[in-house]
Coordinates of C-alpha atoms in Angstrom, one line a residue:
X1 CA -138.4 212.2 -131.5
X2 CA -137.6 209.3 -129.9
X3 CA -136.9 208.5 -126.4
X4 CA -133.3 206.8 -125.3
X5 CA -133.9 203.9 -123.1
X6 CA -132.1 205.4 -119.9
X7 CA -134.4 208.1 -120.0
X8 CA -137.6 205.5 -120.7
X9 CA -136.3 203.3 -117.6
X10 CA -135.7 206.4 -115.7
X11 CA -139.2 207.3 -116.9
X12 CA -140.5 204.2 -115.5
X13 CA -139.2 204.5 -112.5
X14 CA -140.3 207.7 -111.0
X15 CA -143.6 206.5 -112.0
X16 CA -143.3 202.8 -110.2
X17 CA -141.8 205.0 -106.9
X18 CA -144.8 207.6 -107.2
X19 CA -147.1 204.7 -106.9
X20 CA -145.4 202.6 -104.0
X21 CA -145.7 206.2 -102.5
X22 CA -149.1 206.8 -102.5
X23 CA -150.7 203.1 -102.3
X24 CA -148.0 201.9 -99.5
X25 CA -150.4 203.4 -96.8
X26 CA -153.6 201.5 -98.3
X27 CA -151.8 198.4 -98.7
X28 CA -150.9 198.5 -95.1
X29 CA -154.4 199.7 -93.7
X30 CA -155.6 196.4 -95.3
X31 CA -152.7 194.4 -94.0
X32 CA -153.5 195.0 -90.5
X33 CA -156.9 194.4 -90.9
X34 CA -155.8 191.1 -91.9
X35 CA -153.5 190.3 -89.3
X36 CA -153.2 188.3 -85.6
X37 CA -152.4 191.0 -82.8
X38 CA -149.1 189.8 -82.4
X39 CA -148.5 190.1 -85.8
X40 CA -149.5 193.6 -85.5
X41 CA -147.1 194.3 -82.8
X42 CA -144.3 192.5 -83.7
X43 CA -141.0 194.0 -84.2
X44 CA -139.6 194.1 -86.8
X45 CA -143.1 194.8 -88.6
X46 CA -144.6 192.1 -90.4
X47 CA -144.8 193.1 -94.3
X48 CA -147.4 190.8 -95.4
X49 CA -149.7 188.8 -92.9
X50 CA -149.0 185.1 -92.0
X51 CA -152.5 184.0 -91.5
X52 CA -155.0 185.8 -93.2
X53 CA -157.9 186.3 -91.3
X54 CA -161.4 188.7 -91.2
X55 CA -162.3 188.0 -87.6
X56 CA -161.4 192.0 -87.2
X57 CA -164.7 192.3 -89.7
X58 CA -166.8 190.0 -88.3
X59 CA -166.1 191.7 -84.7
X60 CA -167.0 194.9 -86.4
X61 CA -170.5 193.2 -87.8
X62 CA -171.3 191.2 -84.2
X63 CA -171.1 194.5 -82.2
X64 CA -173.3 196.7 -85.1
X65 CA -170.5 199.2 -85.3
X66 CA -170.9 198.5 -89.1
X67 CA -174.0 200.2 -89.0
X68 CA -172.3 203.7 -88.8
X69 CA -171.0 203.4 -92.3
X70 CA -174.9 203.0 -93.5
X71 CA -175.8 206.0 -91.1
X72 CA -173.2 207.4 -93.2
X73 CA -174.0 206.4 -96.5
X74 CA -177.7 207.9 -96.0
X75 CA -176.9 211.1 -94.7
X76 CA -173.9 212.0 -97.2
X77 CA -176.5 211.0 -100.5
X78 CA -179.0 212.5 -99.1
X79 CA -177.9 215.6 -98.6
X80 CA -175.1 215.7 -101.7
X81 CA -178.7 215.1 -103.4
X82 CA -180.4 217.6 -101.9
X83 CA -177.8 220.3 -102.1
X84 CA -177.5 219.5 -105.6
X85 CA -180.8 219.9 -106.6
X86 CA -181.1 223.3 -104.7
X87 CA -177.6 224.3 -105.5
X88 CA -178.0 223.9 -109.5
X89 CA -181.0 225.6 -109.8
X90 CA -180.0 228.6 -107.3
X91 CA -176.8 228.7 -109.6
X92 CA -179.0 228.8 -112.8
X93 CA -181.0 231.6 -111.1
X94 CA -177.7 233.8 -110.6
X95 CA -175.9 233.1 -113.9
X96 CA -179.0 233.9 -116.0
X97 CA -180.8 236.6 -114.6
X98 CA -178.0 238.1 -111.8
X99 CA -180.0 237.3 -108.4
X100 CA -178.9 238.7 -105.5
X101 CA -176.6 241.1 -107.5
X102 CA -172.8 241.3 -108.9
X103 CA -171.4 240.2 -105.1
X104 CA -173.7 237.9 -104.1
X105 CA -172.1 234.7 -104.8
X106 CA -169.4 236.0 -103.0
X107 CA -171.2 236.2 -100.0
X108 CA -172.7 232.6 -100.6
X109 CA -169.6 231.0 -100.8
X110 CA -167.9 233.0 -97.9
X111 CA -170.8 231.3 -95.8
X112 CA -168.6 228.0 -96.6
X113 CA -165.6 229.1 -95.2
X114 CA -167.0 230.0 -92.0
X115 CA -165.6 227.4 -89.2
X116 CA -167.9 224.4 -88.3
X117 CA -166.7 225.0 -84.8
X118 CA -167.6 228.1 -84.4
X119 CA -171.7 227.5 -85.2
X120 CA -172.1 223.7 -83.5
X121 CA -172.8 224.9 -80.3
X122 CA -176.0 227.4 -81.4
X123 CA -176.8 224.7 -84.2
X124 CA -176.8 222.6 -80.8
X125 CA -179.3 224.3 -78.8
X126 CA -181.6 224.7 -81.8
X127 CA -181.6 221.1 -82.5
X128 CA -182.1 220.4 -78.6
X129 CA -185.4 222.7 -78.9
X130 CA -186.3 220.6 -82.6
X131 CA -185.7 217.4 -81.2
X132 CA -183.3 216.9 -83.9
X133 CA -179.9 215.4 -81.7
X134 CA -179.0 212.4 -82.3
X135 CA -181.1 212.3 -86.0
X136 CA -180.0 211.5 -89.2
X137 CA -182.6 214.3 -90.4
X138 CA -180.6 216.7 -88.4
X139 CA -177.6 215.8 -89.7
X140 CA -179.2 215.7 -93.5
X141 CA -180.4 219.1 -93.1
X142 CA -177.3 220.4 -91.6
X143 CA -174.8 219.3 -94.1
X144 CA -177.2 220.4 -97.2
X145 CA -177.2 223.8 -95.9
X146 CA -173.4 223.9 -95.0
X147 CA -172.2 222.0 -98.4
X148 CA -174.9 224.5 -100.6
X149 CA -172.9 227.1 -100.8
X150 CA -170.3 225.6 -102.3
X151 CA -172.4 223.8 -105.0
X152 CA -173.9 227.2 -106.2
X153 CA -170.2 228.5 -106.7
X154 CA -169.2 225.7 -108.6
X155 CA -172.2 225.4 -110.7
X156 CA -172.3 228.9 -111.4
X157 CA -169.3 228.6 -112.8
X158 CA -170.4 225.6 -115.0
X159 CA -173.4 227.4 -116.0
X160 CA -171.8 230.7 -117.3
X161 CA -169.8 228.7 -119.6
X162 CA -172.6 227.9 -121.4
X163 CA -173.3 230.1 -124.8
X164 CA -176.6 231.9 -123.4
X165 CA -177.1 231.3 -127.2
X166 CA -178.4 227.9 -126.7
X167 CA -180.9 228.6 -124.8
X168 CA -182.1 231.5 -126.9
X169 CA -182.6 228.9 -129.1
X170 CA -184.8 226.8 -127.3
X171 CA -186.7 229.6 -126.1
X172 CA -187.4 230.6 -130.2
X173 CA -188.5 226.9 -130.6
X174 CA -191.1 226.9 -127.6
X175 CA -189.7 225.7 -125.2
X176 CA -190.3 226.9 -121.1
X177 CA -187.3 228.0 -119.3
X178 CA -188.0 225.0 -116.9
X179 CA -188.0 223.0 -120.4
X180 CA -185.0 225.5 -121.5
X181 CA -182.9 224.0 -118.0
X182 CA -183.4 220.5 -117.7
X183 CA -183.3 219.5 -121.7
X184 CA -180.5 222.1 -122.9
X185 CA -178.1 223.0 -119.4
X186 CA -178.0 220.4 -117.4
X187 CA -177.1 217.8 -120.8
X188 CA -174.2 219.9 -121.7
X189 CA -172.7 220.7 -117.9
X190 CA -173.2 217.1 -116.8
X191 CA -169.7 216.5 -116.4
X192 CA -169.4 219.1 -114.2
X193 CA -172.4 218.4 -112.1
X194 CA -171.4 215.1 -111.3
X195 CA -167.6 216.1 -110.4
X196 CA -169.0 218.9 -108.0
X197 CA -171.6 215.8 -106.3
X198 CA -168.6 213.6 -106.2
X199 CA -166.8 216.3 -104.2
X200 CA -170.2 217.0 -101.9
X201 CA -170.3 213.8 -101.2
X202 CA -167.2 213.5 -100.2
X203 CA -167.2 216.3 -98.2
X204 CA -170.7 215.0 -96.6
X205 CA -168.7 211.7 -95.4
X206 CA -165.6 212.8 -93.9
X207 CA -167.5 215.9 -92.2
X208 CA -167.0 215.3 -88.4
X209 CA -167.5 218.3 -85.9
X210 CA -170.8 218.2 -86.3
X211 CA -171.2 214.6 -86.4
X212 CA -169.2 214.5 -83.2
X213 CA -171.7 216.7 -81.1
X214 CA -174.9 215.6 -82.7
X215 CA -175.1 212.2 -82.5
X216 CA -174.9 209.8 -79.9
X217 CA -175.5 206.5 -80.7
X218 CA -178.7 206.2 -83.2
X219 CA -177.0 208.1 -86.0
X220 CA -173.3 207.9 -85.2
X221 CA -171.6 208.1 -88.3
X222 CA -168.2 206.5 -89.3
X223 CA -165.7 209.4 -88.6
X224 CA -167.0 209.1 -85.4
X225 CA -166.9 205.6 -84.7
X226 CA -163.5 205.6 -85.5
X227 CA -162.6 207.7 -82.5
X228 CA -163.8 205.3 -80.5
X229 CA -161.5 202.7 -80.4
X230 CA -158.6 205.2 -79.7
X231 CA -158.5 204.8 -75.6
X232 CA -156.3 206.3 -72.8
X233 CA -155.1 203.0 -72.2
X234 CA -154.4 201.2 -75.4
X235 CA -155.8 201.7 -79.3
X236 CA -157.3 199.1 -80.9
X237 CA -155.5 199.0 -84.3
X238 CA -157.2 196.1 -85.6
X239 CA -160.3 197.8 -85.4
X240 CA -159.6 200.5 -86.5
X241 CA -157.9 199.2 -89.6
X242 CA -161.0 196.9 -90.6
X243 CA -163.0 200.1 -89.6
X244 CA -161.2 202.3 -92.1
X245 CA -161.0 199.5 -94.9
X246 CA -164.9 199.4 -94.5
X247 CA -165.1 203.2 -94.6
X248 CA -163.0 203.7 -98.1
X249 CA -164.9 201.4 -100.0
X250 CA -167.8 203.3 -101.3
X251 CA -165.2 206.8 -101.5
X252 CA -163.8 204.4 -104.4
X253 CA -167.0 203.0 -105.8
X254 CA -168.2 206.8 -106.5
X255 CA -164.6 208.0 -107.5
X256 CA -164.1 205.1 -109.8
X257 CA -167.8 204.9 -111.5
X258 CA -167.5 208.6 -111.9
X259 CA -163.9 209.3 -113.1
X260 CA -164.8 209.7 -116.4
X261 CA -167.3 212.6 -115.6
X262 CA -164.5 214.3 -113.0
X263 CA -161.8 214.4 -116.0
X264 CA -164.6 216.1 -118.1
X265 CA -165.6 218.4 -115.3
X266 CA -162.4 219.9 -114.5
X267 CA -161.9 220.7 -118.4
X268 CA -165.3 222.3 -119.0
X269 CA -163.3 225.4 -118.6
X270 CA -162.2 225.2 -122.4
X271 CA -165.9 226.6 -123.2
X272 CA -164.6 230.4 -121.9
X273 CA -163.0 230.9 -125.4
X274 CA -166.1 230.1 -127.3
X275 CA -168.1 233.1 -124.8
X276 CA -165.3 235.4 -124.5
X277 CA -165.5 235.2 -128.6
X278 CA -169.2 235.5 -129.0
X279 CA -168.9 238.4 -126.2
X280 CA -166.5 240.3 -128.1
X281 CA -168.4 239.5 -131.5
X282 CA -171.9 241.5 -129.7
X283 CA -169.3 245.0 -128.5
X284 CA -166.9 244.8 -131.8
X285 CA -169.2 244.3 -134.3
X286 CA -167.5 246.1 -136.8
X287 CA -163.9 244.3 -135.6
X288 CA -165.6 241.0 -136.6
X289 CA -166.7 242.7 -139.7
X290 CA -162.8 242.2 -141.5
X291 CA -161.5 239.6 -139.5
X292 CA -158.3 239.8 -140.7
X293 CA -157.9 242.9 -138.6
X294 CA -158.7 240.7 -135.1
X295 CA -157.0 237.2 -135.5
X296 CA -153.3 236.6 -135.2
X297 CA -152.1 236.4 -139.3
X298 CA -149.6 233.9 -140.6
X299 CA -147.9 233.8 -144.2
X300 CA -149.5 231.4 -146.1
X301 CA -148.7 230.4 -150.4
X302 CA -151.5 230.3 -152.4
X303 CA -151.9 226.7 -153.7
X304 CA -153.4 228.0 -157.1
X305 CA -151.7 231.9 -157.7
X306 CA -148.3 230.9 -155.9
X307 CA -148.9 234.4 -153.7
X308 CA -148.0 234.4 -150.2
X309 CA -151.3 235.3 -148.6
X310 CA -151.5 237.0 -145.0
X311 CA -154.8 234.7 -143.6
X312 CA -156.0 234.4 -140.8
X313 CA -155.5 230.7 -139.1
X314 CA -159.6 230.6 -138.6
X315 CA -161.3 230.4 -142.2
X316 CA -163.8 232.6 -142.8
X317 CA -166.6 232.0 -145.3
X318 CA -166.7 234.2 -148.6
X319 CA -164.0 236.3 -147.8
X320 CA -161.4 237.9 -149.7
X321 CA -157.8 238.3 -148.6
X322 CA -155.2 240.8 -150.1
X323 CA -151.7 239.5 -150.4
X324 CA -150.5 242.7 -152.1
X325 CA -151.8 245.7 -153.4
X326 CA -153.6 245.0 -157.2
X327 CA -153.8 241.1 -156.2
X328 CA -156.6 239.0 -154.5
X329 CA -156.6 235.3 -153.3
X330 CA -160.2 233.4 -152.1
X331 CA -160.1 231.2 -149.8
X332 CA -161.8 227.8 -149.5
X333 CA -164.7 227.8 -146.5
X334 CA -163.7 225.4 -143.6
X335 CA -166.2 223.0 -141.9
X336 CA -165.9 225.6 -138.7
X337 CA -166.0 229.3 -139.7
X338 CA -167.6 232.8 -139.4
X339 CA -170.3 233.8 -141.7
X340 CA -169.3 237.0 -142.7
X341 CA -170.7 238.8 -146.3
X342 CA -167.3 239.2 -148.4
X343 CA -166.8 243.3 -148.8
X344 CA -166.8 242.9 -152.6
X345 CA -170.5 241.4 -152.7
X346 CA -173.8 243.4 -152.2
X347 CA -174.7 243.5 -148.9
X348 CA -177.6 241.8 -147.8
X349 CA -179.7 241.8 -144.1
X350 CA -177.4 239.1 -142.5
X351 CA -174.8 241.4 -143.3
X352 CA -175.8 244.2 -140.8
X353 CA -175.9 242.1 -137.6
X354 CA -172.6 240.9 -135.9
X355 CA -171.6 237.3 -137.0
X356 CA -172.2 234.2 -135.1
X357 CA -169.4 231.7 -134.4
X358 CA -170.4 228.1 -134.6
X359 CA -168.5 226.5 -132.0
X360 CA -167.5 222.8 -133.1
X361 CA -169.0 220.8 -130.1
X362 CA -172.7 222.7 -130.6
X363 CA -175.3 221.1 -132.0
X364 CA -176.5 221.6 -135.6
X365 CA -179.9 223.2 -134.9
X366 CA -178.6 225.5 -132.3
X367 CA -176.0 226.9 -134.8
X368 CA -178.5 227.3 -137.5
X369 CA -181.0 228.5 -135.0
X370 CA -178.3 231.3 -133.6
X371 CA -177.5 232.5 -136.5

């Protein structure tokens, strides 16, 4: 159906409003970077600056405060790494084989929602006794422990999406669990995995409690430098403007280099239906064994008899459906199906297990090797 052209310009409008919305306050961060004091101050405001100039930058390289964005920079990879590489592999540990119990990731992830406030000043002292104030080890290891709990929820959550199936597979074939993680799980959750770093990360570079207490000067990161050019006196804006323009600039790099793999991320959800199916398929075998009996029917003619046929919207390989008593339609096998022995044919050895769904976006082997 096509669209009117009020309701296209109308359309395009909300859309060109949404966007002055939300990029107004970035355009303007970077206009006053750009600007001459007294254009800053002038009133009525100055839209778009007169005289273009970066000596708020080069003020910013001159004094070294640019060097608390690479303080930054180290500590949030670093410890997104870090946490990542712990975090998956804890995750693995309590999808697969239930460590720590039915409630224990809830207790890992309540760890996360405890206040940063409230545990600076002990985290303090034991640093004080470490030597670790005023280090960007201190600050590495801190955020890695505070940001792991939250990468063993979300990966958790990637991993049990993954048919345990798989990796039965690979397990048949030879291969190690270690082999089993890194060559079957991580491949298929990698879009999740990189939209939960992209989210540490981010995390790791606005964090600022801590920052604020254990630093000083030697590993002052940027969220902290900012507050320094707020003053009782006066502010100065243009600093902080070039500052924050500075400070955005690799937020974007890692959000634009890695959209792709956030959009994929956020819908690896879609896999629950494939292991809520092969779950049901291992308790109701014999529900899976007439399948006409457990998915949703829909009239269908028969192209050949000229029968309405009740089928099921899923084919299912050598199966026979009943349209009325005395009459009997087969159905064609579909690329993506159920192997299921048809009632009227002897029945052989694959007939007495449950039937295997092959999901669409499996490989080849690991369907023929599942089933």
């Amino acid at each position: 159906m096509r669209q009117s052209p009020r309701t296209l310009a109308l359309r395009y409008l909300l859309v060109a409003l949404a966007l002055v919305f939300f990029l107004f306050p970035i355009y303007w961060l970077v206009a006053i970077s750009l600007k001459t004091p007294d254009e800053i101050f002038a009133s009525p405001p100055i839209w778009v600056p007169g005289q273009i100039q970066f000596q708020n930058y080069a003020v910013l390289f001159k004094d070294g405060d640019v060097w608390t964005i690479w303080n930054s920079l180290v500590v949030a990879t670093l410890s997104t790494a870090v946490a990542m590489l712990l975090g998956t592999m804890c995750a693995y540990s309590m999808a697969r084989f239930r460590t720590g119990g039915d409630h224990f990731a809830m207790w890992v992830i309540s760890n996360r929602m405890i206040p940063p406030i409230v545990i600076v000043f002990p985290v303090f002292l034991l640093y004080v006794k470490l030597g670790w104030v005023d280090t960007r080890l201190g600050l590495i290891v801190l955020y890695t422990a505070f940001n792991l709990p939250y990468v063993i929820w979300m990966m958790r959550g990637y991993i049990q999406d993954v048919p345990i199936e798989l990796e039965e597979s690979a397990l048949v074939d030879g291969c190690s669990r270690l082999q089993t993680f890194r060559l079957i799980v991580l491949p298929v959750i990698r879009g999740g995995l990189f939209a939960t770093a992209v989210f540490t990360f981010v995390f790791a570079w606005n964090e600022f409690v801590f920052a604020l207490v254990l630093t000083r000067s030697n590993a002052t990161t940027f969220p902290v430098q900012v507050t320094h050019y707020f003053g009782g006196q006066s502010n100065f804006w243009a600093k902080i403007a070039a500052m924050s323009t500075l400070g955005t600039i690799p937020i974007f790099i890692a959000v634009a280099m890695l959209q792709k793999f956030l959009v994929r991320g956020v819908s690896m959800g879609a896999v629950k239906a494939s292991r809520a199916l092969l779950d049901r398929a291992d308790k109701h075998p014999a529900t899976f064994a007439h399948p006409a009996s457990f998915f949703p029917s829909s009239p269908r003619r028969h192209a050949s008899t000229g029968t309405r046929a009740t089928s099921p919207e899923v084919g299912w390989k050598g199966t026979t459906s009943r349209s009325r008593p005395g009459s009997a339609t087969r159905r064609a096998a579909p690329s993506t199906c159920f192997s299921v022995a048809s009632p009227s044919s002897p029945r052989s050895a694959a007939a007495d297990r449950p039937p295997t769904p092959r999901v669409p976006w499996l490989p080849c082997w690991a369907s023929r090797s599942a089933s």
